[in-house]
CSV table of C-alpha atoms and ligand atoms in Angstrom, one decimal:
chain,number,residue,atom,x,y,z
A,1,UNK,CA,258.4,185.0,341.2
A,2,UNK,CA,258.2,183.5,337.7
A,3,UNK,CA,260.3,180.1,338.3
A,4,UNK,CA,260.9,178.7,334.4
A,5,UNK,CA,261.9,175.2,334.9
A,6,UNK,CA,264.3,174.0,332.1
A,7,UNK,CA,264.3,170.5,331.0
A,8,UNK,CA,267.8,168.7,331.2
A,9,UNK,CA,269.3,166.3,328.7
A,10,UNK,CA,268.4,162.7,329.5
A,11,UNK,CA,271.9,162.1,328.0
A,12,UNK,CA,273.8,164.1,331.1
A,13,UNK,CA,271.5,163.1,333.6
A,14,UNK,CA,273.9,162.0,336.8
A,15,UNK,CA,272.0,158.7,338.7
A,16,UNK,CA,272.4,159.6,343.0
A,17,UNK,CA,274.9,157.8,345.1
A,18,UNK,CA,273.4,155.1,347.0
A,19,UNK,CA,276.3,155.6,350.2
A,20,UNK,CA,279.6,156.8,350.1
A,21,UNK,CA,278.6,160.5,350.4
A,22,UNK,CA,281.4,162.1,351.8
A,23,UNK,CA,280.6,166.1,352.7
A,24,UNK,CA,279.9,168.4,349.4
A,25,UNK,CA,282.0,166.4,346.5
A,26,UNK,CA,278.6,165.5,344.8
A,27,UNK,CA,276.1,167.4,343.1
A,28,UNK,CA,272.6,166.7,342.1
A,29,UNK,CA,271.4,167.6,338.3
A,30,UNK,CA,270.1,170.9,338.6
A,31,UNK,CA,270.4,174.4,340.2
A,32,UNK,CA,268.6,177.6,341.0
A,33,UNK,CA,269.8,180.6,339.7
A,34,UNK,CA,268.6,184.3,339.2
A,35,UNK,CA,269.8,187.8,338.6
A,36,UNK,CA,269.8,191.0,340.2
A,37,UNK,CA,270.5,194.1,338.5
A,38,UNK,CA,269.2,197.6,339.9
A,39,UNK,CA,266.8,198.8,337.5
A,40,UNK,CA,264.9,195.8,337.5
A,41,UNK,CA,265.4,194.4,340.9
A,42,UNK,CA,265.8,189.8,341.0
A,43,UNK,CA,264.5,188.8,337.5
A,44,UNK,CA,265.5,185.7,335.2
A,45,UNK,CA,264.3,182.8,337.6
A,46,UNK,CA,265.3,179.5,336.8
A,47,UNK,CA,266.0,176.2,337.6
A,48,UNK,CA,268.1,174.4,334.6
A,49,UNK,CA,271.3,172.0,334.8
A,50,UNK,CA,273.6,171.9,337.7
A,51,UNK,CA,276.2,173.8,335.5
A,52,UNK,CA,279.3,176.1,335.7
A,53,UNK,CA,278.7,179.8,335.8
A,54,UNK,CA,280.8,181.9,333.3
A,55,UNK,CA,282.5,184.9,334.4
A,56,UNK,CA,285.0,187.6,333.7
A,57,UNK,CA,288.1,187.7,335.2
A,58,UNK,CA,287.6,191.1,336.5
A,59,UNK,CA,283.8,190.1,338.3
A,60,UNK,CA,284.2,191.4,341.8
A,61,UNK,CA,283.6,188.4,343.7
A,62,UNK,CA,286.9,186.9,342.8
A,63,UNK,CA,288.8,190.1,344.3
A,64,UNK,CA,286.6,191.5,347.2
A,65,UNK,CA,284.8,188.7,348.3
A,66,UNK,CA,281.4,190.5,348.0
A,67,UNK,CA,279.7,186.9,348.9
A,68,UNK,CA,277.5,185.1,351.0
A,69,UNK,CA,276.5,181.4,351.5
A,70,UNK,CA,273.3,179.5,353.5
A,71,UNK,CA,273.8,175.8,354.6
A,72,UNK,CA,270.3,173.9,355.2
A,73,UNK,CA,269.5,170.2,354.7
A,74,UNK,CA,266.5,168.1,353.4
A,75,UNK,CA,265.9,165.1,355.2
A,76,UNK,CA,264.2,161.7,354.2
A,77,UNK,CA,261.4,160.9,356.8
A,78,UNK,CA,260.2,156.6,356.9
A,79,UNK,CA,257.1,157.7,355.5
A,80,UNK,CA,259.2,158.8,351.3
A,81,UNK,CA,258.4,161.9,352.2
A,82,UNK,CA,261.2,164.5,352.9
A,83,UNK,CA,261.3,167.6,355.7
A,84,UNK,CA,263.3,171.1,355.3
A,85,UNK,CA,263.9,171.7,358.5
A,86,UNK,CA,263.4,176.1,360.0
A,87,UNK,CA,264.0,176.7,356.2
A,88,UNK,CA,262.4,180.5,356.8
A,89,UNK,CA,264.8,180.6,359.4
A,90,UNK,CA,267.8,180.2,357.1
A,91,UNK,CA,266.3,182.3,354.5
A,92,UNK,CA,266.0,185.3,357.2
A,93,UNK,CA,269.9,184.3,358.0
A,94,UNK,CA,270.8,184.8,354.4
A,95,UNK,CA,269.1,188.5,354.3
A,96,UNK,CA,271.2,189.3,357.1
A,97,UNK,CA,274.2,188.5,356.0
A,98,UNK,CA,273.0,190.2,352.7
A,99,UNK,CA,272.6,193.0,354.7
A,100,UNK,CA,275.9,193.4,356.1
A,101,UNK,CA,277.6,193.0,353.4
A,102,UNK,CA,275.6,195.8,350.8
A,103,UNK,CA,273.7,193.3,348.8
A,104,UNK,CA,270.5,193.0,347.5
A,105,UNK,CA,267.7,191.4,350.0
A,106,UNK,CA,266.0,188.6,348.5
A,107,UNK,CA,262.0,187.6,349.1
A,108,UNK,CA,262.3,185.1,352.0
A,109,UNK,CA,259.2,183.1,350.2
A,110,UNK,CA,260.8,183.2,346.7
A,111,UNK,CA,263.4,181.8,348.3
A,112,UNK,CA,262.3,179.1,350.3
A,113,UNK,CA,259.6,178.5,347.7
A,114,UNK,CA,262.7,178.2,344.8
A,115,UNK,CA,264.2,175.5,347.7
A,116,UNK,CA,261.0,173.8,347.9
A,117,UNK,CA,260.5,173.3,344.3
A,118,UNK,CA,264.3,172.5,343.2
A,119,UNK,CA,264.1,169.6,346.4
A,120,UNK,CA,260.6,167.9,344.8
A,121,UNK,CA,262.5,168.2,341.5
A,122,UNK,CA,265.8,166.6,342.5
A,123,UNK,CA,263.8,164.3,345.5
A,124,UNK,CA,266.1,160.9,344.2
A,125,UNK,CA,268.8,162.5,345.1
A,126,UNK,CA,267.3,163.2,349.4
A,127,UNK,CA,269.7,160.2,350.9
A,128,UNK,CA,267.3,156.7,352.5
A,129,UNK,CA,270.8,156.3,354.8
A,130,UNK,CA,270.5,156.7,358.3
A,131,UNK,CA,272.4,160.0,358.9
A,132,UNK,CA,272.3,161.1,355.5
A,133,UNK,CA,270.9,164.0,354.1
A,134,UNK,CA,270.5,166.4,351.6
A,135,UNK,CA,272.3,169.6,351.9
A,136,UNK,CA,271.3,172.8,350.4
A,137,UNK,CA,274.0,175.3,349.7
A,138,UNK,CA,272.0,178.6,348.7
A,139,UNK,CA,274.7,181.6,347.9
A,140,UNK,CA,274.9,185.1,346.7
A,141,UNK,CA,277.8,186.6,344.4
A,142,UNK,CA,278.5,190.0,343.5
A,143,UNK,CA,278.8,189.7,339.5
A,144,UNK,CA,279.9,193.4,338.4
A,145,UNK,CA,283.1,193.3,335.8
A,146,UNK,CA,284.5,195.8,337.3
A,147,UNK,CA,287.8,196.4,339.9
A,148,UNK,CA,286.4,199.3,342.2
A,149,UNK,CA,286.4,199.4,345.5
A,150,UNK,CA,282.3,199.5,346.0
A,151,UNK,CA,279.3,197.4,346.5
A,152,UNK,CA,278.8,195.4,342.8
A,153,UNK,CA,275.2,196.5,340.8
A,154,UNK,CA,274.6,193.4,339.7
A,155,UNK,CA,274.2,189.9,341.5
A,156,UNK,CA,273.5,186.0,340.9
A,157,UNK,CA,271.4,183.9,343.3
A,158,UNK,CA,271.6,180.3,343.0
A,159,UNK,CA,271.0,177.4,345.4
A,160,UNK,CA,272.8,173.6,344.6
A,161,UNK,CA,272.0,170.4,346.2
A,162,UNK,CA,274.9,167.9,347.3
A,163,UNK,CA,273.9,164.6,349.1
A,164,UNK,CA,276.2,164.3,352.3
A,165,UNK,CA,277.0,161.8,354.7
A,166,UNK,CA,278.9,163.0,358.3
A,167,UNK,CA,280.4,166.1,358.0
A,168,UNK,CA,283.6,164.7,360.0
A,169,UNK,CA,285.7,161.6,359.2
A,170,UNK,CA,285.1,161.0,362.9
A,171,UNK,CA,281.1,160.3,362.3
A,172,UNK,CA,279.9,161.2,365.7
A,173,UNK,CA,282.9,160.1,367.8
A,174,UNK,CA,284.9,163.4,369.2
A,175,UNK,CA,287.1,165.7,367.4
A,176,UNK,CA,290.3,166.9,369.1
A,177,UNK,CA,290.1,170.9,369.3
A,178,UNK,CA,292.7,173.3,368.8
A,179,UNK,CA,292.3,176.7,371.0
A,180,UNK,CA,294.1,179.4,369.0
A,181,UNK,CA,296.2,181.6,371.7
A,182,UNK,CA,297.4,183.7,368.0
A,183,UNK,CA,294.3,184.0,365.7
A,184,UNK,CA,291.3,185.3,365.7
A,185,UNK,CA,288.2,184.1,363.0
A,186,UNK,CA,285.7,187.6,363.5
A,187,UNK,CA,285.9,190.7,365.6
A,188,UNK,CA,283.3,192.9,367.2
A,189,UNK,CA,282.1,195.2,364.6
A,190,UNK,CA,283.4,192.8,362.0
A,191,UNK,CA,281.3,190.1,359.8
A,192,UNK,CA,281.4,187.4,362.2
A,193,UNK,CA,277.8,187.2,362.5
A,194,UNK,CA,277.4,186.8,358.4
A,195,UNK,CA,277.6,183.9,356.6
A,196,UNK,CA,280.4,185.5,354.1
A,197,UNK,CA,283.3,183.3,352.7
A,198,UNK,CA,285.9,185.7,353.8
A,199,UNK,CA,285.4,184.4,358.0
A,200,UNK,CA,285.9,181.0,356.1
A,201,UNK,CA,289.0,182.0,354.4
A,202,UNK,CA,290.8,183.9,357.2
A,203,UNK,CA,290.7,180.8,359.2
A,204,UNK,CA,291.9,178.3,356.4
A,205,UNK,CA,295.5,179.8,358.1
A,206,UNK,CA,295.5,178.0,361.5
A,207,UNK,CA,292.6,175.7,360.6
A,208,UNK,CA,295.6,174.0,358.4
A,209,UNK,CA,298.5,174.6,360.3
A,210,UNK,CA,296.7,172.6,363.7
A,211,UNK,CA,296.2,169.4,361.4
A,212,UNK,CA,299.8,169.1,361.8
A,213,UNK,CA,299.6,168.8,365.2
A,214,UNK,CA,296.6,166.1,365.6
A,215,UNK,CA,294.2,168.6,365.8
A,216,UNK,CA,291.0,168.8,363.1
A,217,UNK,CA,289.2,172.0,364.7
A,218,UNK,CA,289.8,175.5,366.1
A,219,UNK,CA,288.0,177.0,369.2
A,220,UNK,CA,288.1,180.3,368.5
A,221,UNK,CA,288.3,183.2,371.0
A,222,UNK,CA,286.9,187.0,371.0
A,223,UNK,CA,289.7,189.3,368.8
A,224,UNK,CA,289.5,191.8,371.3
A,225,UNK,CA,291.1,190.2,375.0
A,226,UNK,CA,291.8,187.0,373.1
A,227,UNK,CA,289.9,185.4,376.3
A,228,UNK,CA,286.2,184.9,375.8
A,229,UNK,CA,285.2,181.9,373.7
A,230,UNK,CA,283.0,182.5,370.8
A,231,UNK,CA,283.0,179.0,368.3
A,232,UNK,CA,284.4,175.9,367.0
A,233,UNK,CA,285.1,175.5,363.4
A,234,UNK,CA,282.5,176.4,361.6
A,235,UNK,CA,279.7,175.3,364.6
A,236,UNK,CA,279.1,177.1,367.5
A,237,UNK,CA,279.8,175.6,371.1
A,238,UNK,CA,277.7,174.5,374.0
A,239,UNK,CA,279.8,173.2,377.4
A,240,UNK,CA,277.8,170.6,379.9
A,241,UNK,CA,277.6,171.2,383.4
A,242,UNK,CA,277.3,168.1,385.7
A,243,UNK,CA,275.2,166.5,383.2
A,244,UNK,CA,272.4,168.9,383.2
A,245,UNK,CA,273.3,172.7,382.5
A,246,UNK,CA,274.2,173.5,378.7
A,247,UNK,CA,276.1,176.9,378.4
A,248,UNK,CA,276.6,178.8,375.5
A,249,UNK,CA,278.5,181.8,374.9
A,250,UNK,CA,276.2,184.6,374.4
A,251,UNK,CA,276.1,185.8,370.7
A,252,UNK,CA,278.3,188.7,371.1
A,253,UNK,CA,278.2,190.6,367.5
A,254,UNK,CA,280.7,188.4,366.1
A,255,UNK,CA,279.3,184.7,366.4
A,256,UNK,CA,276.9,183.4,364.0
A,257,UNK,CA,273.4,183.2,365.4
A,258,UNK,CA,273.4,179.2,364.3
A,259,UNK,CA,269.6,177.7,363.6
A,260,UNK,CA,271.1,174.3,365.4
A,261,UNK,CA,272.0,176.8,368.7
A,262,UNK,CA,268.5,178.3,368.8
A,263,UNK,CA,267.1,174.9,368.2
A,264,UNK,CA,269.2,173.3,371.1
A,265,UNK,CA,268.2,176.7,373.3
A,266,UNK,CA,264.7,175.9,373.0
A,267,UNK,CA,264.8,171.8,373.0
A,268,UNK,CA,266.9,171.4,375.9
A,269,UNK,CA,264.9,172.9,378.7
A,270,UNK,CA,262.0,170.8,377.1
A,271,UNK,CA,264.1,167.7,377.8
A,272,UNK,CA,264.8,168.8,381.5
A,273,UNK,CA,267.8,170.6,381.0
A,274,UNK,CA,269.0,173.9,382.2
A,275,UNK,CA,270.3,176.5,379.2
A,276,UNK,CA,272.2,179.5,379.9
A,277,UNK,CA,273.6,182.1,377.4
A,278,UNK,CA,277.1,183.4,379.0
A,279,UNK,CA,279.9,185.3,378.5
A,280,UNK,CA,283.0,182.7,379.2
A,281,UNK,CA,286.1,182.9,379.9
A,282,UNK,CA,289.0,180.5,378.7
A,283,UNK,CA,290.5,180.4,381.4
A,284,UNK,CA,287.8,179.3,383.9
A,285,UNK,CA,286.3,177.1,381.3
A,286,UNK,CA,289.7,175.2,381.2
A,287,UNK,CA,289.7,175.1,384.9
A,288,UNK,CA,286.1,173.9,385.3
A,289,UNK,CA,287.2,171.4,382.8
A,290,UNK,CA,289.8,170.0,385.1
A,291,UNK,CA,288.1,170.2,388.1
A,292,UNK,CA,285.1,167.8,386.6
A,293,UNK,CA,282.7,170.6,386.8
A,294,UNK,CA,282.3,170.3,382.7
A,295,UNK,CA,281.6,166.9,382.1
A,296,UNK,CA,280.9,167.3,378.0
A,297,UNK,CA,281.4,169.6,375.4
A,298,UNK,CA,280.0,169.9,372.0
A,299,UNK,CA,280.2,172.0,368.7
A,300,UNK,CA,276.6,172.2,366.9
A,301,UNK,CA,275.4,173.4,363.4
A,302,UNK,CA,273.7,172.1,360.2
A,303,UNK,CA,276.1,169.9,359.2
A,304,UNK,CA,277.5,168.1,361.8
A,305,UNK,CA,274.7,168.4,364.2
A,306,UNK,CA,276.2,168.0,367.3
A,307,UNK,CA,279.9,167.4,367.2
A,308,UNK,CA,281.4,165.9,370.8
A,309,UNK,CA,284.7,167.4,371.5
A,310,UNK,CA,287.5,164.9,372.9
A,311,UNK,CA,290.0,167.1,374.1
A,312,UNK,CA,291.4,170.5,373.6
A,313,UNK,CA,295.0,171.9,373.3
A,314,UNK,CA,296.0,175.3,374.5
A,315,UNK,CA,299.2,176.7,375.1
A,316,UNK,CA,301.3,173.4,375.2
A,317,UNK,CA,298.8,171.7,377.3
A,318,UNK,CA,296.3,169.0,376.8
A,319,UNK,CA,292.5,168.4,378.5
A,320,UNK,CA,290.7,165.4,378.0
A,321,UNK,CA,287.1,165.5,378.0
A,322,UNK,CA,285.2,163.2,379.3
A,323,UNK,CA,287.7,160.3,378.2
A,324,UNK,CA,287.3,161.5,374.3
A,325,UNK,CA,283.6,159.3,374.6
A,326,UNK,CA,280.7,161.3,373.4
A,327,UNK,CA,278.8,162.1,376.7
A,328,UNK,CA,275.1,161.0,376.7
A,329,UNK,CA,273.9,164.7,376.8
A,330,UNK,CA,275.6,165.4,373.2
A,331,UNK,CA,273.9,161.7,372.7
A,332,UNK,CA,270.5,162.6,373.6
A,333,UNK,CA,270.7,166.0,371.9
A,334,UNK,CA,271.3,164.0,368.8
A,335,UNK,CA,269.1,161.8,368.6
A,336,UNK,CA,266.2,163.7,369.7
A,337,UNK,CA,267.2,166.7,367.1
A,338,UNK,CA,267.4,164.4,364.2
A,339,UNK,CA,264.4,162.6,365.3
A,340,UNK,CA,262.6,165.8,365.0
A,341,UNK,CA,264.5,167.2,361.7
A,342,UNK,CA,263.6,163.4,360.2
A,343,UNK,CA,260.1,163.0,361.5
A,344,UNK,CA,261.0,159.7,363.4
A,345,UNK,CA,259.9,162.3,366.5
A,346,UNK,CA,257.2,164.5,367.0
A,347,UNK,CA,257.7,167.8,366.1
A,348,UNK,CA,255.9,170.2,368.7
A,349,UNK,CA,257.6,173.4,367.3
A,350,UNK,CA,256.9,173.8,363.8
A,351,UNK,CA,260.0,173.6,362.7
A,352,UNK,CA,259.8,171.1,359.7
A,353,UNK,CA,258.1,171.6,356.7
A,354,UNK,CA,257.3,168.4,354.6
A,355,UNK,CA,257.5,168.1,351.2
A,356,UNK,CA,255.1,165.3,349.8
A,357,UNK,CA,256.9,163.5,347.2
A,358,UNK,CA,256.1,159.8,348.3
B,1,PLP,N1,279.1,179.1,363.1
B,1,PLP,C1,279.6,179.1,361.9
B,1,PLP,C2,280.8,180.0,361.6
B,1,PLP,C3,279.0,178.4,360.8
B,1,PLP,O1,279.5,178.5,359.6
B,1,PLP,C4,277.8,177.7,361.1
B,1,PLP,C5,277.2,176.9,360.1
B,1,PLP,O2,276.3,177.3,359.4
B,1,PLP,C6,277.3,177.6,362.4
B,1,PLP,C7,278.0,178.4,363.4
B,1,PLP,C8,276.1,176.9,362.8
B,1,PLP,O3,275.0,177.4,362.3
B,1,PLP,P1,273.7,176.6,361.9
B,1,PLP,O4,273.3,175.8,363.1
B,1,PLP,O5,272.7,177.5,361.5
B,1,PLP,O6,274.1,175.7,360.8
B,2,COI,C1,277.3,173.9,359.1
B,2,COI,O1,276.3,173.8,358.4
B,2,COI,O2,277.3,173.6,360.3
B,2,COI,C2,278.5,174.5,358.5
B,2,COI,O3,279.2,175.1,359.2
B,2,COI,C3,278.7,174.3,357.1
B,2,COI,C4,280.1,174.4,356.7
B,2,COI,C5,280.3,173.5,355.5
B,2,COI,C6,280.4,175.8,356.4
């Protein structure tokens, strides 16, 4: 890939945030972007000003939602330095979803190496906050003028950079979940398992509607028997067993395979836990919840991390989870995950990738 860096006007130059981060309001000076058209494949490289991209009114992302999105997050480690963390990971998530929805692959290193260089370039802006980060939004739009009904020709790449703080106004105190009896986010043989903004915008509908009610996430359940659970909000879930057995529902076609899951799958048995991958059932999870049997339970991804759930509603009742406190396993999960993502830990898996800008 030919990268052309542009220079930006010292004059429009944004200084970083120093706290007050909220989750995606800021933007960092510059952006990636590159085109794809089908003669001559991704061309046009660049990284230039954090600007807005002009488009017709007719471009077919705006009517048919021919999109996809990544979510990864540069960290600061104590040393200046910063870490990606499973960043080839993400960028074989992205070709998936690009996959499934008739776009154009891109080159996993391009990618990564695009990430790489636009991080090093925009480094002031990696947070020195305890549980602040950097976090990468890489996305995909179909760009063809045009209203029919078929998979665009052309397409724009481009990655942006917002500093974040917690991704919930809770921090990491629990979040009270809503479990929708009435809507479903993804069916089997849908685009659940893509990262494409129309699962996002189908669940906007009851996402807003339980606010209303106290609640600030959905659990949602399989489309298909309306029984099995799949995610929470935009993380996937993991219930605790006695203290010491995490269970996860198996990815089922219409959950997204998270990075954080994986990550968890392969940390926790290293920490003495037991993991298990399982089709579950509302219903018995609710009563194993009541009984004791679950003593914690916890939404994970990118940008929360590892969410502990307070209490859930379902059909007109209430269950409290373990006294809405944030059980030590979500604790311990936490900390040794972010120790690894910010290099305070060891990382035996290979999973960060530093970038030396100190
Ligand atoms: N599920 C959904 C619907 C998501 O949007 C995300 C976020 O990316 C996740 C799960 C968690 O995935 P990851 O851990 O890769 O961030
Ligand atoms: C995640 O990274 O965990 C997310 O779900 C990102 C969200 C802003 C879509």
């Amino acid at each position: 890939m030919d990268l052309e860096i542009h220079p930006l006007d010292p004059a429009s130059m944004k200084q970083p945030p120093v706290d007050d981060f909220g989750f995606g309001n800021l933007f960092s000076n510059r952006m990636f972007t590159q085109q794809f058209t089908a003669g001559q494949g991704w061309h046009d490289a660049k990284i230039g000003p954090y600007e807005p991209i002009s488009l017709w009114p007719s471009t077919a992302v705006f009517h048919y939602a021919q999109e996809i999105f990544e979510g990864t997050k540069a960290y600061r480690r104590a040393d200046g330095n910063v870490n990606l963390f499973r960043p080839w990971e993400n960028a074989r998530r992205f070709n998936e979803s690009a996959r499934r929805m008739v776009m154009p692959a891109v080159d996993e290193e391009d990618h990564v190496a695009a990430i790489v260089k636009l991080v090093e370039l925009e480094e002031a802006w990696v947070p020195n906050v305890p549980g602040a980060t950097l976090y990468i939004r890489p996305a995909m739009i179909a760009t063809d003028p045009a209203l029919g009904v078929h998979a665009s020709k052309t397409y724009l790449h481009f990655i942006i950079l917002s500093p974040v703080g917690a991704y919930f106004k809770e921090g990491f105190n629990p979040v009270p979940v809503f479990i929708s009896d009435e809507y479903r986010r993804a069916v089997k043989g849908g685009t659940g398992a893509a990262k494409t903004g129309g699962n996002y915008a189908s669940s906007l509908f009851v996402s807003e509607a339980v606010k209303s009610k106290g609640y600030s996430q959905v659990l949602w359940l399989d489309a298909i028997h309306g029984r099995y659970v799949e995610e929470v909000g935009a993380m996937n879930i993991c219930f605790v067993y006695g203290g010491q057995h995490i269970v996860t529902p198996k990815l089922s076609g219409s959950i997204l395979p998270g990075i954080t899951r994986k990550s968890l799958l392969t940390l926790a048995p290293d920490l003495g836990y037991e993991v298990s991958e399982e089709t579950i059932d509302v219903n018995d999870m609710l009563a194993d919840l009541k009984s004791g049997k679950i003593t914690e339970v916890f939404g994970c991804g990118t940008a929360a991390v590892i969410a502990p759930v307070g209490k859930f509603g379902y059909k007109d009742e209430e269950y409290l989870i373990n006294d809405y406190q944030p059980g030590p396993v979500s604790h311990r999960l936490y900390e040794e995950l972010t120790g690894i993502q910010d290099g305070r830990l060891p990382d035996p898996y290979g999973w960060t990738h530093t970038i030396e800008v100190a």
